[in-house]
Amino acid sequence: MTRTAGLALLLMAAACAPRKSAVPPADSPSEAAVGADAAVTLERTPCFGGCPVYRISVTRDGVVSYEGRARVRHVGTASKRIKPDRVAALLSELERGGYFSFAPRYTPSEPACGRYATDSPTAITSVSMEGRTHRIEH
């Protein structure tokens, strides 16, 4: 469980890390194409303060797509490619960490939710692998 939380934090930090150039290449895939076979996604929604709003997804073949929406260094889209074996390692770690056994929602109206701060952003993750898809909203 700790390793899974670490991976989630790593994905969030990577989305906000400064980049030398966040301009997408001319041949970057469209959001529709990336969303269709995304293996892992992370989306952060607005809050009442200055929270960054963005979406990042990783496909099985290693296409990482970013869409900065508000309060981020780069508003717009960017993409990059990583080795597919890194995606496979991430998926394996999420499987071992029990991602598919977590509740789909950790919000005030759900039994799985503990204390809740109403001014916090929502983090939405999803994982698709081996014919299964699970989405968690927190």
PDB file of N, CA and C in Angstrom, residues 23-75:
ATOM      1  N   VAL A  23       6.020  22.461 -24.686  1.00  0.00           N
ATOM      2  CA  VAL A  23       5.295  22.616 -25.934  1.00  0.00           C
ATOM      3  C   VAL A  23       5.209  21.262 -26.616  1.00  0.00           C
ATOM      4  N   PRO A  24       3.997  20.822 -26.980  1.00  0.00           N
ATOM      5  CA  PRO A  24       3.874  19.505 -27.579  1.00  0.00           C
ATOM      6  C   PRO A  24       4.467  19.469 -28.974  1.00  0.00           C
ATOM      7  N   PRO A  25       5.035  18.330 -29.386  1.00  0.00           N
ATOM      8  CA  PRO A  25       5.528  18.217 -30.729  1.00  0.00           C
ATOM      9  C   PRO A  25       4.378  18.228 -31.721  1.00  0.00           C
ATOM     10  N   ALA A  26       4.675  18.576 -32.964  1.00  0.00           N
ATOM     11  CA  ALA A  26       3.645  18.686 -33.985  1.00  0.00           C
ATOM     12  C   ALA A  26       2.904  17.374 -34.198  1.00  0.00           C
ATOM     13  N   ASP A  27       3.563  16.242 -33.972  1.00  0.00           N
ATOM     14  CA  ASP A  27       2.931  14.958 -34.214  1.00  0.00           C
ATOM     15  C   ASP A  27       2.388  14.316 -32.933  1.00  0.00           C
ATOM     16  N   SER A  28       2.132  15.116 -31.896  1.00  0.00           N
ATOM     17  CA  SER A  28       1.635  14.534 -30.649  1.00  0.00           C
ATOM     18  C   SER A  28       0.220  14.013 -30.854  1.00  0.00           C
ATOM     19  N   PRO A  29      -0.138  12.926 -30.145  1.00  0.00           N
ATOM     20  CA  PRO A  29      -1.452  12.321 -30.340  1.00  0.00           C
ATOM     21  C   PRO A  29      -2.560  13.208 -29.799  1.00  0.00           C
ATOM     22  N   SER A  30      -3.739  13.086 -30.375  1.00  0.00           N
ATOM     23  CA  SER A  30      -4.877  13.871 -29.914  1.00  0.00           C
ATOM     24  C   SER A  30      -5.357  13.329 -28.581  1.00  0.00           C
ATOM     25  N   GLU A  31      -6.099  14.153 -27.804  1.00  0.00           N
ATOM     26  CA  GLU A  31      -6.604  13.724 -26.513  1.00  0.00           C
ATOM     27  C   GLU A  31      -7.563  12.549 -26.669  1.00  0.00           C
ATOM     28  N   ALA A  32      -8.364  12.555 -27.745  1.00  0.00           N
ATOM     29  CA  ALA A  32      -9.312  11.461 -27.958  1.00  0.00           C
ATOM     30  C   ALA A  32      -8.578  10.150 -28.169  1.00  0.00           C
ATOM     31  N   ALA A  33      -7.488  10.182 -28.933  1.00  0.00           N
ATOM     32  CA  ALA A  33      -6.731   8.961 -29.198  1.00  0.00           C
ATOM     33  C   ALA A  33      -6.052   8.462 -27.930  1.00  0.00           C
ATOM     34  N   VAL A  34      -5.522   9.359 -27.132  1.00  0.00           N
ATOM     35  CA  VAL A  34      -4.836   8.960 -25.907  1.00  0.00           C
ATOM     36  C   VAL A  34      -5.830   8.436 -24.884  1.00  0.00           C
ATOM     37  N   GLY A  35      -6.956   9.093 -24.712  1.00  0.00           N
ATOM     38  CA  GLY A  35      -7.949   8.678 -23.737  1.00  0.00           C
ATOM     39  C   GLY A  35      -8.502   7.292 -24.007  1.00  0.00           C
ATOM     40  N   ALA A  36      -8.538   6.900 -25.269  1.00  0.00           N
ATOM     41  CA  ALA A  36      -9.133   5.624 -25.644  1.00  0.00           C
ATOM     42  C   ALA A  36      -8.352   4.430 -25.092  1.00  0.00           C
ATOM     43  N   ASP A  37      -7.034   4.510 -25.028  1.00  0.00           N
ATOM     44  CA  ASP A  37      -6.269   3.358 -24.536  1.00  0.00           C
ATOM     45  C   ASP A  37      -5.375   3.714 -23.353  1.00  0.00           C
ATOM     46  N   ALA A  38      -5.787   4.722 -22.592  1.00  0.00           N
ATOM     47  CA  ALA A  38      -4.999   5.120 -21.435  1.00  0.00           C
ATOM     48  C   ALA A  38      -4.959   3.987 -20.416  1.00  0.00           C
ATOM     49  N   ALA A  39      -3.773   3.719 -19.914  1.00  0.00           N
ATOM     50  CA  ALA A  39      -3.595   2.689 -18.894  1.00  0.00           C
ATOM     51  C   ALA A  39      -3.759   3.288 -17.501  1.00  0.00           C
ATOM     52  N   VAL A  40      -3.236   4.496 -17.312  1.00  0.00           N
ATOM     53  CA  VAL A  40      -3.300   5.173 -16.011  1.00  0.00           C
ATOM     54  C   VAL A  40      -3.612   6.639 -16.254  1.00  0.00           C
ATOM     55  N   THR A  41      -4.552   7.186 -15.480  1.00  0.00           N
ATOM     56  CA  THR A  41      -4.836   8.617 -15.567  1.00  0.00           C
ATOM     57  C   THR A  41      -4.872   9.212 -14.164  1.00  0.00           C
ATOM     58  N   LEU A  42      -4.555  10.482 -14.089  1.00  0.00           N
ATOM     59  CA  LEU A  42      -4.667  11.258 -12.862  1.00  0.00           C
ATOM     60  C   LEU A  42      -5.217  12.617 -13.255  1.00  0.00           C
ATOM     61  N   GLU A  43      -6.271  13.025 -12.589  1.00  0.00           N
ATOM     62  CA  GLU A  43      -6.866  14.335 -12.836  1.00  0.00           C
ATOM     63  C   GLU A  43      -7.052  15.042 -11.509  1.00  0.00           C
ATOM     64  N   ARG A  44      -6.692  16.320 -11.466  1.00  0.00           N
ATOM     65  CA  ARG A  44      -6.900  17.148 -10.273  1.00  0.00           C
ATOM     66  C   ARG A  44      -7.867  18.260 -10.659  1.00  0.00           C
ATOM     67  N   THR A  45      -8.903  18.451  -9.830  1.00  0.00           N
ATOM     68  CA  THR A  45      -9.934  19.447 -10.114  1.00  0.00           C
ATOM     69  C   THR A  45      -9.681  20.726  -9.316  1.00  0.00           C
ATOM     70  N   PRO A  46     -10.436  21.787  -9.604  1.00  0.00           N
ATOM     71  CA  PRO A  46     -10.246  23.057  -8.881  1.00  0.00           C
ATOM     72  C   PRO A  46     -10.628  22.948  -7.404  1.00  0.00           C
ATOM     73  N   CYS A  47     -10.124  23.904  -6.620  1.00  0.00           N
ATOM     74  CA  CYS A  47     -10.513  24.037  -5.225  1.00  0.00           C
ATOM     75  C   CYS A  47     -10.864  25.508  -5.004  1.00  0.00           C
ATOM     76  N   PHE A  48     -11.129  25.883  -3.771  1.00  0.00           N
ATOM     77  CA  PHE A  48     -11.463  27.279  -3.483  1.00  0.00           C
ATOM     78  C   PHE A  48     -10.214  28.156  -3.411  1.00  0.00           C
ATOM     79  N   GLY A  49      -9.041  27.557  -3.439  1.00  0.00           N
ATOM     80  CA  GLY A  49      -7.788  28.312  -3.378  1.00  0.00           C
ATOM     81  C   GLY A  49      -7.058  28.292  -4.703  1.00  0.00           C
ATOM     82  N   GLY A  50      -5.754  28.123  -4.637  1.00  0.00           N
ATOM     83  CA  GLY A  50      -4.913  28.172  -5.825  1.00  0.00           C
ATOM     84  C   GLY A  50      -4.439  26.810  -6.299  1.00  0.00           C
ATOM     85  N   CYS A  51      -5.280  25.815  -6.236  1.00  0.00           N
ATOM     86  CA  CYS A  51      -4.876  24.454  -6.607  1.00  0.00           C
ATOM     87  C   CYS A  51      -4.660  24.316  -8.107  1.00  0.00           C
ATOM     88  N   PRO A  52      -3.615  23.584  -8.505  1.00  0.00           N
ATOM     89  CA  PRO A  52      -3.406  23.327  -9.926  1.00  0.00           C
ATOM     90  C   PRO A  52      -4.496  22.397 -10.461  1.00  0.00           C
ATOM     91  N   VAL A  53      -4.921  22.646 -11.683  1.00  0.00           N
ATOM     92  CA  VAL A  53      -5.959  21.841 -12.329  1.00  0.00           C
ATOM     93  C   VAL A  53      -5.338  21.256 -13.598  1.00  0.00           C
ATOM     94  N   TYR A  54      -5.270  19.937 -13.658  1.00  0.00           N
ATOM     95  CA  TYR A  54      -4.619  19.293 -14.797  1.00  0.00           C
ATOM     96  C   TYR A  54      -5.080  17.856 -14.933  1.00  0.00           C
ATOM     97  N   ARG A  55      -4.720  17.249 -16.050  1.00  0.00           N
ATOM     98  CA  ARG A  55      -4.966  15.822 -16.288  1.00  0.00           C
ATOM     99  C   ARG A  55      -3.719  15.252 -16.948  1.00  0.00           C
ATOM    100  N   ILE A  56      -3.301  14.083 -16.480  1.00  0.00           N
ATOM    101  CA  ILE A  56      -2.159  13.403 -17.073  1.00  0.00           C
ATOM    102  C   ILE A  56      -2.562  11.954 -17.302  1.00  0.00           C
ATOM    103  N   SER A  57      -2.168  11.415 -18.449  1.00  0.00           N
ATOM    104  CA  SER A  57      -2.492  10.014 -18.738  1.00  0.00           C
ATOM    105  C   SER A  57      -1.282   9.345 -19.369  1.00  0.00           C
ATOM    106  N   VAL A  58      -1.221   8.041 -19.175  1.00  0.00           N
ATOM    107  CA  VAL A  58      -0.135   7.235 -19.719  1.00  0.00           C
ATOM    108  C   VAL A  58      -0.768   6.046 -20.427  1.00  0.00           C
ATOM    109  N   THR A  59      -0.396   5.823 -21.688  1.00  0.00           N
ATOM    110  CA  THR A  59      -0.912   4.674 -22.419  1.00  0.00           C
ATOM    111  C   THR A  59       0.033   3.493 -22.237  1.00  0.00           C
ATOM    112  N   ARG A  60      -0.451   2.308 -22.601  1.00  0.00           N
ATOM    113  CA  ARG A  60       0.370   1.098 -22.480  1.00  0.00           C
ATOM    114  C   ARG A  60       1.635   1.172 -23.324  1.00  0.00           C
ATOM    115  N   ASP A  61       1.555   1.864 -24.457  1.00  0.00           N
ATOM    116  CA  ASP A  61       2.743   1.942 -25.310  1.00  0.00           C
ATOM    117  C   ASP A  61       3.664   3.103 -24.931  1.00  0.00           C
ATOM    118  N   GLY A  62       3.380   3.778 -23.818  1.00  0.00           N
ATOM    119  CA  GLY A  62       4.308   4.766 -23.277  1.00  0.00           C
ATOM    120  C   GLY A  62       4.060   6.211 -23.634  1.00  0.00           C
ATOM    121  N   VAL A  63       2.908   6.549 -24.185  1.00  0.00           N
ATOM    122  CA  VAL A  63       2.615   7.953 -24.487  1.00  0.00           C
ATOM    123  C   VAL A  63       2.060   8.611 -23.227  1.00  0.00           C
ATOM    124  N   VAL A  64       2.774   9.618 -22.740  1.00  0.00           N
ATOM    125  CA  VAL A  64       2.346  10.390 -21.575  1.00  0.00           C
ATOM    126  C   VAL A  64       1.770  11.694 -22.099  1.00  0.00           C
ATOM    127  N   SER A  65       0.506  11.960 -21.783  1.00  0.00           N
ATOM    128  CA  SER A  65      -0.156  13.181 -22.241  1.00  0.00           C
ATOM    129  C   SER A  65      -0.573  14.023 -21.048  1.00  0.00           C
ATOM    130  N   TYR A  66      -0.358  15.308 -21.166  1.00  0.00           N
ATOM    131  CA  TYR A  66      -0.633  16.255 -20.097  1.00  0.00           C
ATOM    132  C   TYR A  66      -1.549  17.333 -20.646  1.00  0.00           C
ATOM    133  N   GLU A  67      -2.534  17.711 -19.854  1.00  0.00           N
ATOM    134  CA  GLU A  67      -3.372  18.854 -20.188  1.00  0.00           C
ATOM    135  C   GLU A  67      -3.457  19.748 -18.968  1.00  0.00           C
ATOM    136  N   GLY A  68      -2.801  20.890 -19.018  1.00  0.00           N
ATOM    137  CA  GLY A  68      -2.870  21.858 -17.933  1.00  0.00           C
ATOM    138  C   GLY A  68      -4.050  22.771 -18.162  1.00  0.00           C
ATOM    139  N   ARG A  69      -4.906  22.884 -17.160  1.00  0.00           N
ATOM    140  CA  ARG A  69      -6.138  23.663 -17.329  1.00  0.00           C
ATOM    141  C   ARG A  69      -6.113  25.000 -16.590  1.00  0.00           C
ATOM    142  N   ALA A  70      -5.544  25.035 -15.391  1.00  0.00           N
ATOM    143  CA  ALA A  70      -5.515  26.279 -14.607  1.00  0.00           C
ATOM    144  C   ALA A  70      -4.474  26.166 -13.501  1.00  0.00           C
ATOM    145  N   ARG A  71      -3.872  27.292 -13.160  1.00  0.00           N
ATOM    146  CA  ARG A  71      -2.904  27.393 -12.063  1.00  0.00           C
ATOM    147  C   ARG A  71      -1.749  26.394 -12.176  1.00  0.00           C
ATOM    148  N   VAL A  72      -1.280  26.196 -13.393  1.00  0.00           N
ATOM    149  CA  VAL A  72      -0.142  25.331 -13.675  1.00  0.00           C
ATOM    150  C   VAL A  72       0.880  26.129 -14.471  1.00  0.00           C
ATOM    151  N   ARG A  73       2.103  25.647 -14.519  1.00  0.00           N
ATOM    152  CA  ARG A  73       3.153  26.342 -15.257  1.00  0.00           C
ATOM    153  C   ARG A  73       2.825  26.427 -16.750  1.00  0.00           C
ATOM    154  N   HIS A  74       2.247  25.361 -17.291  1.00  0.00           N
ATOM    155  CA  HIS A  74       1.908  25.326 -18.724  1.00  0.00           C
ATOM    156  C   HIS A  74       0.430  25.003 -18.897  1.00  0.00           C
ATOM    157  N   VAL A  75      -0.363  25.997 -19.325  1.00  0.00           N
ATOM    158  CA  VAL A  75      -1.760  25.753 -19.660  1.00  0.00           C
ATOM    159  C   VAL A  75      -1.780  25.290 -21.109  1.00  0.00           C
TER     160      VAL A  75
END
